[in-house]
Amino acid sequence: MANTMWRRGLEWLAAAAADPRACKREWDHGEGIALLEAGRFWDVLTVPDRLGLLALDLLWRPGLPVPGPTLVDTAAGRVGFFLPPDPSGGWVGAGLRYATKGSWVAVPPPYRPARSLEWLIPPDGNGVLHPPGPLETALREAHGALAVLAPMCGRQGRSGPAPVRGG
C-alpha cells in the first residue's frame, strides 16, 4: 500500500513539471531535486521553521482534515505548505513567502530527502492540499504561542545558568 502511495505521489508531483519524465529522471539520477512551477496544481506558502513546525502540529487536531503536503528546507530554516492555487496570493505577514504562478519551487521526490529538502508530509497522489482556512488559524495560533514564549526564551538565553558558589 505504501508503495502505491509513493507512486501516486510521484506521478502527482511530476505532473507539475513541463516534462514529467525528465523530472523523474532528475529525481532518480540527477541532483534529486526538480524545479516545479507553482500556480497550476498548487501554490506554496513558506514560513520560518519554528512557526511552520508548530502550526503543522496544531493542524493534526481531531476533527480537522489530514494536513496536505508539507516540505521543510533545513538549510533555509523554512517550512512550505502546499495550498490550492490562488492567483490573488492573499497571504501577508512578516516572514511569509508565497509562491504562485510564475514562481518555481525546488522539490525532492516524495520517497526520499535531497540536500536540505525533506517532506514532512509527502503528497499521497490524491491531490489533497492544505485548506487555507485551517492553515491560517494554525499559523495565527502558532504565532501567538511563539510571541508568548519568545520573552521567556530570550531571558533564559541571555542570562545563562545561575551562578554557583564553590564550597
JSON list of C-alpha atoms in Angstrom, two decimals:
[
{"chain": "A", "resi": 1, "resn": "MET", "atom": "CA", "xyz": [0.00, 0.00, 0.00]},
{"chain": "A", "resi": 2, "resn": "ALA", "atom": "CA", "xyz": [2.79, 2.48, 0.88]},
{"chain": "A", "resi": 3, "resn": "ASN", "atom": "CA", "xyz": [4.46, 1.73, -2.45]},
{"chain": "A", "resi": 4, "resn": "THR", "atom": "CA", "xyz": [1.24, 2.67, -4.27]},
{"chain": "A", "resi": 5, "resn": "MET", "atom": "CA", "xyz": [1.02, 5.91, -2.28]},
{"chain": "A", "resi": 6, "resn": "TRP", "atom": "CA", "xyz": [4.63, 6.82, -3.17]},
{"chain": "A", "resi": 7, "resn": "ARG", "atom": "CA", "xyz": [4.00, 6.06, -6.83]},
{"chain": "A", "resi": 8, "resn": "ARG", "atom": "CA", "xyz": [0.80, 8.15, -6.91]},
{"chain": "A", "resi": 9, "resn": "GLY", "atom": "CA", "xyz": [2.56, 10.98, -5.07]},
{"chain": "A", "resi": 10, "resn": "LEU", "atom": "CA", "xyz": [5.45, 10.82, -7.53]},
{"chain": "A", "resi": 11, "resn": "GLU", "atom": "CA", "xyz": [3.11, 11.00, -10.53]},
{"chain": "A", "resi": 12, "resn": "TRP", "atom": "CA", "xyz": [1.10, 13.84, -8.98]},
{"chain": "A", "resi": 13, "resn": "LEU", "atom": "CA", "xyz": [4.22, 15.93, -8.32]},
{"chain": "A", "resi": 14, "resn": "ALA", "atom": "CA", "xyz": [5.82, 15.18, -11.68]},
{"chain": "A", "resi": 15, "resn": "ALA", "atom": "CA", "xyz": [2.64, 16.28, -13.47]},
{"chain": "A", "resi": 16, "resn": "ALA", "atom": "CA", "xyz": [3.50, 19.86, -12.43]},
{"chain": "A", "resi": 17, "resn": "ALA", "atom": "CA", "xyz": [6.72, 19.68, -14.47]},
{"chain": "A", "resi": 18, "resn": "ALA", "atom": "CA", "xyz": [6.95, 20.80, -18.10]},
{"chain": "A", "resi": 19, "resn": "ASP", "atom": "CA", "xyz": [8.45, 17.36, -18.83]},
{"chain": "A", "resi": 20, "resn": "PRO", "atom": "CA", "xyz": [7.31, 14.81, -16.20]},
{"chain": "A", "resi": 21, "resn": "ARG", "atom": "CA", "xyz": [9.72, 12.13, -17.48]},
{"chain": "A", "resi": 22, "resn": "ALA", "atom": "CA", "xyz": [12.73, 14.45, -17.21]},
{"chain": "A", "resi": 23, "resn": "CYS", "atom": "CA", "xyz": [11.56, 15.43, -13.73]},
{"chain": "A", "resi": 24, "resn": "LYS", "atom": "CA", "xyz": [11.51, 11.79, -12.60]},
{"chain": "A", "resi": 25, "resn": "ARG", "atom": "CA", "xyz": [14.95, 11.18, -14.15]},
{"chain": "A", "resi": 26, "resn": "GLU", "atom": "CA", "xyz": [16.32, 14.17, -12.23]},
{"chain": "A", "resi": 27, "resn": "TRP", "atom": "CA", "xyz": [14.92, 12.75, -9.01]},
{"chain": "A", "resi": 28, "resn": "ASP", "atom": "CA", "xyz": [16.40, 9.31, -9.65]},
{"chain": "A", "resi": 29, "resn": "HIS", "atom": "CA", "xyz": [19.68, 10.05, -11.42]},
{"chain": "A", "resi": 30, "resn": "GLY", "atom": "CA", "xyz": [20.45, 13.76, -11.09]},
{"chain": "A", "resi": 31, "resn": "GLU", "atom": "CA", "xyz": [20.72, 16.05, -8.09]},
{"chain": "A", "resi": 32, "resn": "GLY", "atom": "CA", "xyz": [17.48, 14.64, -6.66]},
{"chain": "A", "resi": 33, "resn": "ILE", "atom": "CA", "xyz": [15.67, 17.99, -6.83]},
{"chain": "A", "resi": 34, "resn": "ALA", "atom": "CA", "xyz": [13.30, 19.25, -9.51]},
{"chain": "A", "resi": 35, "resn": "LEU", "atom": "CA", "xyz": [12.19, 22.83, -10.03]},
{"chain": "A", "resi": 36, "resn": "LEU", "atom": "CA", "xyz": [8.42, 22.80, -10.43]},
{"chain": "A", "resi": 37, "resn": "GLU", "atom": "CA", "xyz": [6.23, 25.74, -11.34]},
{"chain": "A", "resi": 38, "resn": "ALA", "atom": "CA", "xyz": [3.68, 26.79, -8.76]},
{"chain": "A", "resi": 39, "resn": "GLY", "atom": "CA", "xyz": [0.26, 28.12, -9.68]},
{"chain": "A", "resi": 40, "resn": "ARG", "atom": "CA", "xyz": [-1.14, 25.36, -11.85]},
{"chain": "A", "resi": 41, "resn": "PHE", "atom": "CA", "xyz": [-1.84, 22.48, -9.44]},
{"chain": "A", "resi": 42, "resn": "TRP", "atom": "CA", "xyz": [-0.74, 24.09, -6.19]},
{"chain": "A", "resi": 43, "resn": "ASP", "atom": "CA", "xyz": [0.82, 27.15, -4.57]},
{"chain": "A", "resi": 44, "resn": "VAL", "atom": "CA", "xyz": [3.33, 27.05, -1.72]},
{"chain": "A", "resi": 45, "resn": "LEU", "atom": "CA", "xyz": [3.32, 29.23, 1.39]},
{"chain": "A", "resi": 46, "resn": "THR", "atom": "CA", "xyz": [6.66, 29.15, 3.22]},
{"chain": "A", "resi": 47, "resn": "VAL", "atom": "CA", "xyz": [7.18, 30.37, 6.76]},
{"chain": "A", "resi": 48, "resn": "PRO", "atom": "CA", "xyz": [10.05, 30.33, 9.26]},
{"chain": "A", "resi": 49, "resn": "ASP", "atom": "CA", "xyz": [10.63, 26.79, 10.54]},
{"chain": "A", "resi": 50, "resn": "ARG", "atom": "CA", "xyz": [9.63, 27.33, 14.19]},
{"chain": "A", "resi": 51, "resn": "LEU", "atom": "CA", "xyz": [6.33, 28.88, 13.14]},
{"chain": "A", "resi": 52, "resn": "GLY", "atom": "CA", "xyz": [5.70, 26.24, 10.48]},
{"chain": "A", "resi": 53, "resn": "LEU", "atom": "CA", "xyz": [6.51, 23.24, 12.67]},
{"chain": "A", "resi": 54, "resn": "LEU", "atom": "CA", "xyz": [4.27, 24.49, 15.47]},
{"chain": "A", "resi": 55, "resn": "ALA", "atom": "CA", "xyz": [1.45, 25.27, 13.01]},
{"chain": "A", "resi": 56, "resn": "LEU", "atom": "CA", "xyz": [1.77, 21.81, 11.46]},
{"chain": "A", "resi": 57, "resn": "ASP", "atom": "CA", "xyz": [1.49, 20.26, 14.92]},
{"chain": "A", "resi": 58, "resn": "LEU", "atom": "CA", "xyz": [-1.69, 22.28, 15.52]},
{"chain": "A", "resi": 59, "resn": "LEU", "atom": "CA", "xyz": [-3.14, 21.03, 12.22]},
{"chain": "A", "resi": 60, "resn": "TRP", "atom": "CA", "xyz": [-3.12, 17.43, 13.49]},
{"chain": "A", "resi": 61, "resn": "ARG", "atom": "CA", "xyz": [-6.08, 18.14, 15.79]},
{"chain": "A", "resi": 62, "resn": "PRO", "atom": "CA", "xyz": [-9.02, 15.73, 15.80]},
{"chain": "A", "resi": 63, "resn": "GLY", "atom": "CA", "xyz": [-11.84, 16.88, 13.54]},
{"chain": "A", "resi": 64, "resn": "LEU", "atom": "CA", "xyz": [-9.55, 18.70, 11.11]},
{"chain": "A", "resi": 65, "resn": "PRO", "atom": "CA", "xyz": [-8.71, 17.25, 7.72]},
{"chain": "A", "resi": 66, "resn": "VAL", "atom": "CA", "xyz": [-5.36, 15.48, 7.43]},
{"chain": "A", "resi": 67, "resn": "PRO", "atom": "CA", "xyz": [-2.75, 18.14, 6.59]},
{"chain": "A", "resi": 68, "resn": "GLY", "atom": "CA", "xyz": [-1.61, 18.39, 2.99]},
{"chain": "A", "resi": 69, "resn": "PRO", "atom": "CA", "xyz": [1.90, 18.06, 1.56]},
{"chain": "A", "resi": 70, "resn": "THR", "atom": "CA", "xyz": [4.48, 19.91, 3.63]},
{"chain": "A", "resi": 71, "resn": "LEU", "atom": "CA", "xyz": [8.18, 20.42, 2.93]},
{"chain": "A", "resi": 72, "resn": "VAL", "atom": "CA", "xyz": [10.99, 21.53, 5.20]},
{"chain": "A", "resi": 73, "resn": "ASP", "atom": "CA", "xyz": [14.17, 23.22, 3.99]},
{"chain": "A", "resi": 74, "resn": "THR", "atom": "CA", "xyz": [16.61, 22.78, 6.84]},
{"chain": "A", "resi": 75, "resn": "ALA", "atom": "CA", "xyz": [19.29, 24.97, 5.22]},
{"chain": "A", "resi": 76, "resn": "ALA", "atom": "CA", "xyz": [16.91, 27.92, 4.78]},
{"chain": "A", "resi": 77, "resn": "GLY", "atom": "CA", "xyz": [15.05, 27.24, 8.04]},
{"chain": "A", "resi": 78, "resn": "ARG", "atom": "CA", "xyz": [11.64, 27.25, 6.31]},
{"chain": "A", "resi": 79, "resn": "VAL", "atom": "CA", "xyz": [8.54, 25.07, 6.12]},
{"chain": "A", "resi": 80, "resn": "GLY", "atom": "CA", "xyz": [6.41, 25.04, 2.95]},
{"chain": "A", "resi": 81, "resn": "PHE", "atom": "CA", "xyz": [2.69, 24.29, 2.90]},
{"chain": "A", "resi": 82, "resn": "PHE", "atom": "CA", "xyz": [1.15, 23.21, -0.43]},
{"chain": "A", "resi": 83, "resn": "LEU", "atom": "CA", "xyz": [-2.18, 25.02, -0.96]},
{"chain": "A", "resi": 84, "resn": "PRO", "atom": "CA", "xyz": [-4.78, 25.24, -3.72]},
{"chain": "A", "resi": 85, "resn": "PRO", "atom": "CA", "xyz": [-3.75, 27.76, -6.40]},
{"chain": "A", "resi": 86, "resn": "ASP", "atom": "CA", "xyz": [-4.79, 31.33, -5.58]},
{"chain": "A", "resi": 87, "resn": "PRO", "atom": "CA", "xyz": [-3.70, 33.91, -8.15]},
{"chain": "A", "resi": 88, "resn": "SER", "atom": "CA", "xyz": [-4.52, 36.75, -5.76]},
{"chain": "A", "resi": 89, "resn": "GLY", "atom": "CA", "xyz": [-1.93, 35.40, -3.27]},
{"chain": "A", "resi": 90, "resn": "GLY", "atom": "CA", "xyz": [-3.69, 36.96, -0.30]},
{"chain": "A", "resi": 91, "resn": "TRP", "atom": "CA", "xyz": [-1.12, 35.81, 2.27]},
{"chain": "A", "resi": 92, "resn": "VAL", "atom": "CA", "xyz": [0.56, 38.72, 4.01]},
{"chain": "A", "resi": 93, "resn": "GLY", "atom": "CA", "xyz": [2.78, 38.78, 7.08]},
{"chain": "A", "resi": 94, "resn": "ALA", "atom": "CA", "xyz": [6.33, 39.13, 8.27]},
{"chain": "A", "resi": 95, "resn": "GLY", "atom": "CA", "xyz": [8.43, 36.20, 7.14]},
{"chain": "A", "resi": 96, "resn": "LEU", "atom": "CA", "xyz": [5.77, 34.75, 4.82]},
{"chain": "A", "resi": 97, "resn": "ARG", "atom": "CA", "xyz": [6.68, 33.93, 1.23]},
{"chain": "A", "resi": 98, "resn": "TYR", "atom": "CA", "xyz": [4.01, 32.91, -1.26]},
{"chain": "A", "resi": 99, "resn": "ALA", "atom": "CA", "xyz": [4.85, 31.07, -4.48]},
{"chain": "A", "resi": 100, "resn": "THR", "atom": "CA", "xyz": [2.13, 31.11, -7.13]},
{"chain": "A", "resi": 101, "resn": "LYS", "atom": "CA", "xyz": [2.00, 31.31, -10.94]},
{"chain": "A", "resi": 102, "resn": "GLY", "atom": "CA", "xyz": [5.37, 32.37, -12.28]},
{"chain": "A", "resi": 103, "resn": "SER", "atom": "CA", "xyz": [7.25, 31.08, -9.22]},
{"chain": "A", "resi": 104, "resn": "TRP", "atom": "CA", "xyz": [9.39, 27.97, -9.10]},
{"chain": "A", "resi": 105, "resn": "VAL", "atom": "CA", "xyz": [9.72, 25.62, -6.15]},
{"chain": "A", "resi": 106, "resn": "ALA", "atom": "CA", "xyz": [12.59, 23.18, -5.51]},
{"chain": "A", "resi": 107, "resn": "VAL", "atom": "CA", "xyz": [11.03, 19.79, -4.73]},
{"chain": "A", "resi": 108, "resn": "PRO", "atom": "CA", "xyz": [12.59, 16.44, -3.81]},
{"chain": "A", "resi": 109, "resn": "PRO", "atom": "CA", "xyz": [10.87, 13.17, -4.72]},
{"chain": "A", "resi": 110, "resn": "PRO", "atom": "CA", "xyz": [8.22, 12.04, -2.24]},
{"chain": "A", "resi": 111, "resn": "TYR", "atom": "CA", "xyz": [10.19, 8.92, -1.29]},
{"chain": "A", "resi": 112, "resn": "ARG", "atom": "CA", "xyz": [13.47, 10.46, -0.02]},
{"chain": "A", "resi": 113, "resn": "PRO", "atom": "CA", "xyz": [15.12, 13.73, 1.04]},
{"chain": "A", "resi": 114, "resn": "ALA", "atom": "CA", "xyz": [17.53, 15.58, -1.23]},
{"chain": "A", "resi": 115, "resn": "ARG", "atom": "CA", "xyz": [20.12, 18.03, 0.06]},
{"chain": "A", "resi": 116, "resn": "SER", "atom": "CA", "xyz": [18.34, 20.10, 2.71]},
{"chain": "A", "resi": 117, "resn": "LEU", "atom": "CA", "xyz": [14.81, 19.41, 1.40]},
{"chain": "A", "resi": 118, "resn": "GLU", "atom": "CA", "xyz": [12.63, 16.80, 3.02]},
{"chain": "A", "resi": 119, "resn": "TRP", "atom": "CA", "xyz": [8.92, 16.02, 3.05]},
{"chain": "A", "resi": 120, "resn": "LEU", "atom": "CA", "xyz": [7.32, 16.27, 6.49]},
{"chain": "A", "resi": 121, "resn": "ILE", "atom": "CA", "xyz": [4.08, 15.13, 4.85]},
{"chain": "A", "resi": 122, "resn": "PRO", "atom": "CA", "xyz": [4.65, 13.78, 1.34]},
{"chain": "A", "resi": 123, "resn": "PRO", "atom": "CA", "xyz": [1.94, 14.07, -1.30]},
{"chain": "A", "resi": 124, "resn": "ASP", "atom": "CA", "xyz": [-0.27, 10.99, -1.45]},
{"chain": "A", "resi": 125, "resn": "GLY", "atom": "CA", "xyz": [-1.21, 11.43, -5.10]},
{"chain": "A", "resi": 126, "resn": "ASN", "atom": "CA", "xyz": [-4.85, 12.22, -4.38]},
{"chain": "A", "resi": 127, "resn": "GLY", "atom": "CA", "xyz": [-4.34, 15.95, -4.84]},
{"chain": "A", "resi": 128, "resn": "VAL", "atom": "CA", "xyz": [-5.14, 16.73, -1.20]},
{"chain": "A", "resi": 129, "resn": "LEU", "atom": "CA", "xyz": [-3.74, 20.16, -0.26]},
{"chain": "A", "resi": 130, "resn": "HIS", "atom": "CA", "xyz": [-3.81, 22.28, 2.88]},
{"chain": "A", "resi": 131, "resn": "PRO", "atom": "CA", "xyz": [-7.16, 24.05, 3.20]},
{"chain": "A", "resi": 132, "resn": "PRO", "atom": "CA", "xyz": [-6.34, 27.77, 3.59]},
{"chain": "A", "resi": 133, "resn": "GLY", "atom": "CA", "xyz": [-8.75, 28.43, 6.49]},
{"chain": "A", "resi": 134, "resn": "PRO", "atom": "CA", "xyz": [-7.40, 25.86, 8.98]},
{"chain": "A", "resi": 135, "resn": "LEU", "atom": "CA", "xyz": [-3.82, 26.69, 7.94]},
{"chain": "A", "resi": 136, "resn": "GLU", "atom": "CA", "xyz": [-4.36, 30.40, 8.60]},
{"chain": "A", "resi": 137, "resn": "THR", "atom": "CA", "xyz": [-5.88, 29.62, 12.01]},
{"chain": "A", "resi": 138, "resn": "ALA", "atom": "CA", "xyz": [-2.98, 27.32, 12.92]},
{"chain": "A", "resi": 139, "resn": "LEU", "atom": "CA", "xyz": [-0.41, 29.94, 11.82]},
{"chain": "A", "resi": 140, "resn": "ARG", "atom": "CA", "xyz": [-2.13, 32.62, 13.91]},
{"chain": "A", "resi": 141, "resn": "GLU", "atom": "CA", "xyz": [-2.21, 30.34, 16.97]},
{"chain": "A", "resi": 142, "resn": "ALA", "atom": "CA", "xyz": [1.41, 29.32, 16.46]},
{"chain": "A", "resi": 143, "resn": "HIS", "atom": "CA", "xyz": [2.46, 32.96, 16.07]},
{"chain": "A", "resi": 144, "resn": "GLY", "atom": "CA", "xyz": [0.67, 33.84, 19.30]},
{"chain": "A", "resi": 145, "resn": "ALA", "atom": "CA", "xyz": [2.33, 30.98, 21.18]},
{"chain": "A", "resi": 146, "resn": "LEU", "atom": "CA", "xyz": [5.77, 31.95, 19.87]},
{"chain": "A", "resi": 147, "resn": "ALA", "atom": "CA", "xyz": [5.18, 35.59, 20.86]},
{"chain": "A", "resi": 148, "resn": "VAL", "atom": "CA", "xyz": [4.43, 34.48, 24.41]},
{"chain": "A", "resi": 149, "resn": "LEU", "atom": "CA", "xyz": [7.42, 32.13, 24.54]},
{"chain": "A", "resi": 150, "resn": "ALA", "atom": "CA", "xyz": [9.97, 34.50, 22.96]},
{"chain": "A", "resi": 151, "resn": "PRO", "atom": "CA", "xyz": [10.48, 36.75, 26.00]},
{"chain": "A", "resi": 152, "resn": "MET", "atom": "CA", "xyz": [10.89, 33.74, 28.28]},
{"chain": "A", "resi": 153, "resn": "CYS", "atom": "CA", "xyz": [13.33, 32.01, 25.95]},
{"chain": "A", "resi": 154, "resn": "GLY", "atom": "CA", "xyz": [15.24, 35.25, 25.35]},
{"chain": "A", "resi": 155, "resn": "ARG", "atom": "CA", "xyz": [15.67, 35.89, 29.10]},
{"chain": "A", "resi": 156, "resn": "GLN", "atom": "CA", "xyz": [16.96, 32.40, 29.70]},
{"chain": "A", "resi": 157, "resn": "GLY", "atom": "CA", "xyz": [19.38, 32.54, 26.76]},
{"chain": "A", "resi": 158, "resn": "ARG", "atom": "CA", "xyz": [20.85, 35.91, 27.76]},
{"chain": "A", "resi": 159, "resn": "SER", "atom": "CA", "xyz": [21.30, 35.34, 31.45]},
{"chain": "A", "resi": 160, "resn": "GLY", "atom": "CA", "xyz": [22.58, 31.80, 31.25]},
{"chain": "A", "resi": 161, "resn": "PRO", "atom": "CA", "xyz": [22.65, 29.49, 34.27]},
{"chain": "A", "resi": 162, "resn": "ALA", "atom": "CA", "xyz": [22.53, 30.83, 37.82]},
{"chain": "A", "resi": 163, "resn": "PRO", "atom": "CA", "xyz": [25.94, 31.38, 39.40]},
{"chain": "A", "resi": 164, "resn": "VAL", "atom": "CA", "xyz": [27.15, 28.60, 41.65]},
{"chain": "A", "resi": 165, "resn": "ARG", "atom": "CA", "xyz": [29.49, 29.23, 44.57]},
{"chain": "A", "resi": 166, "resn": "GLY", "atom": "CA", "xyz": [32.27, 26.81, 45.25]},
{"chain": "A", "resi": 167, "resn": "GLY", "atom": "CA", "xyz": [32.25, 25.29, 48.67]}
]
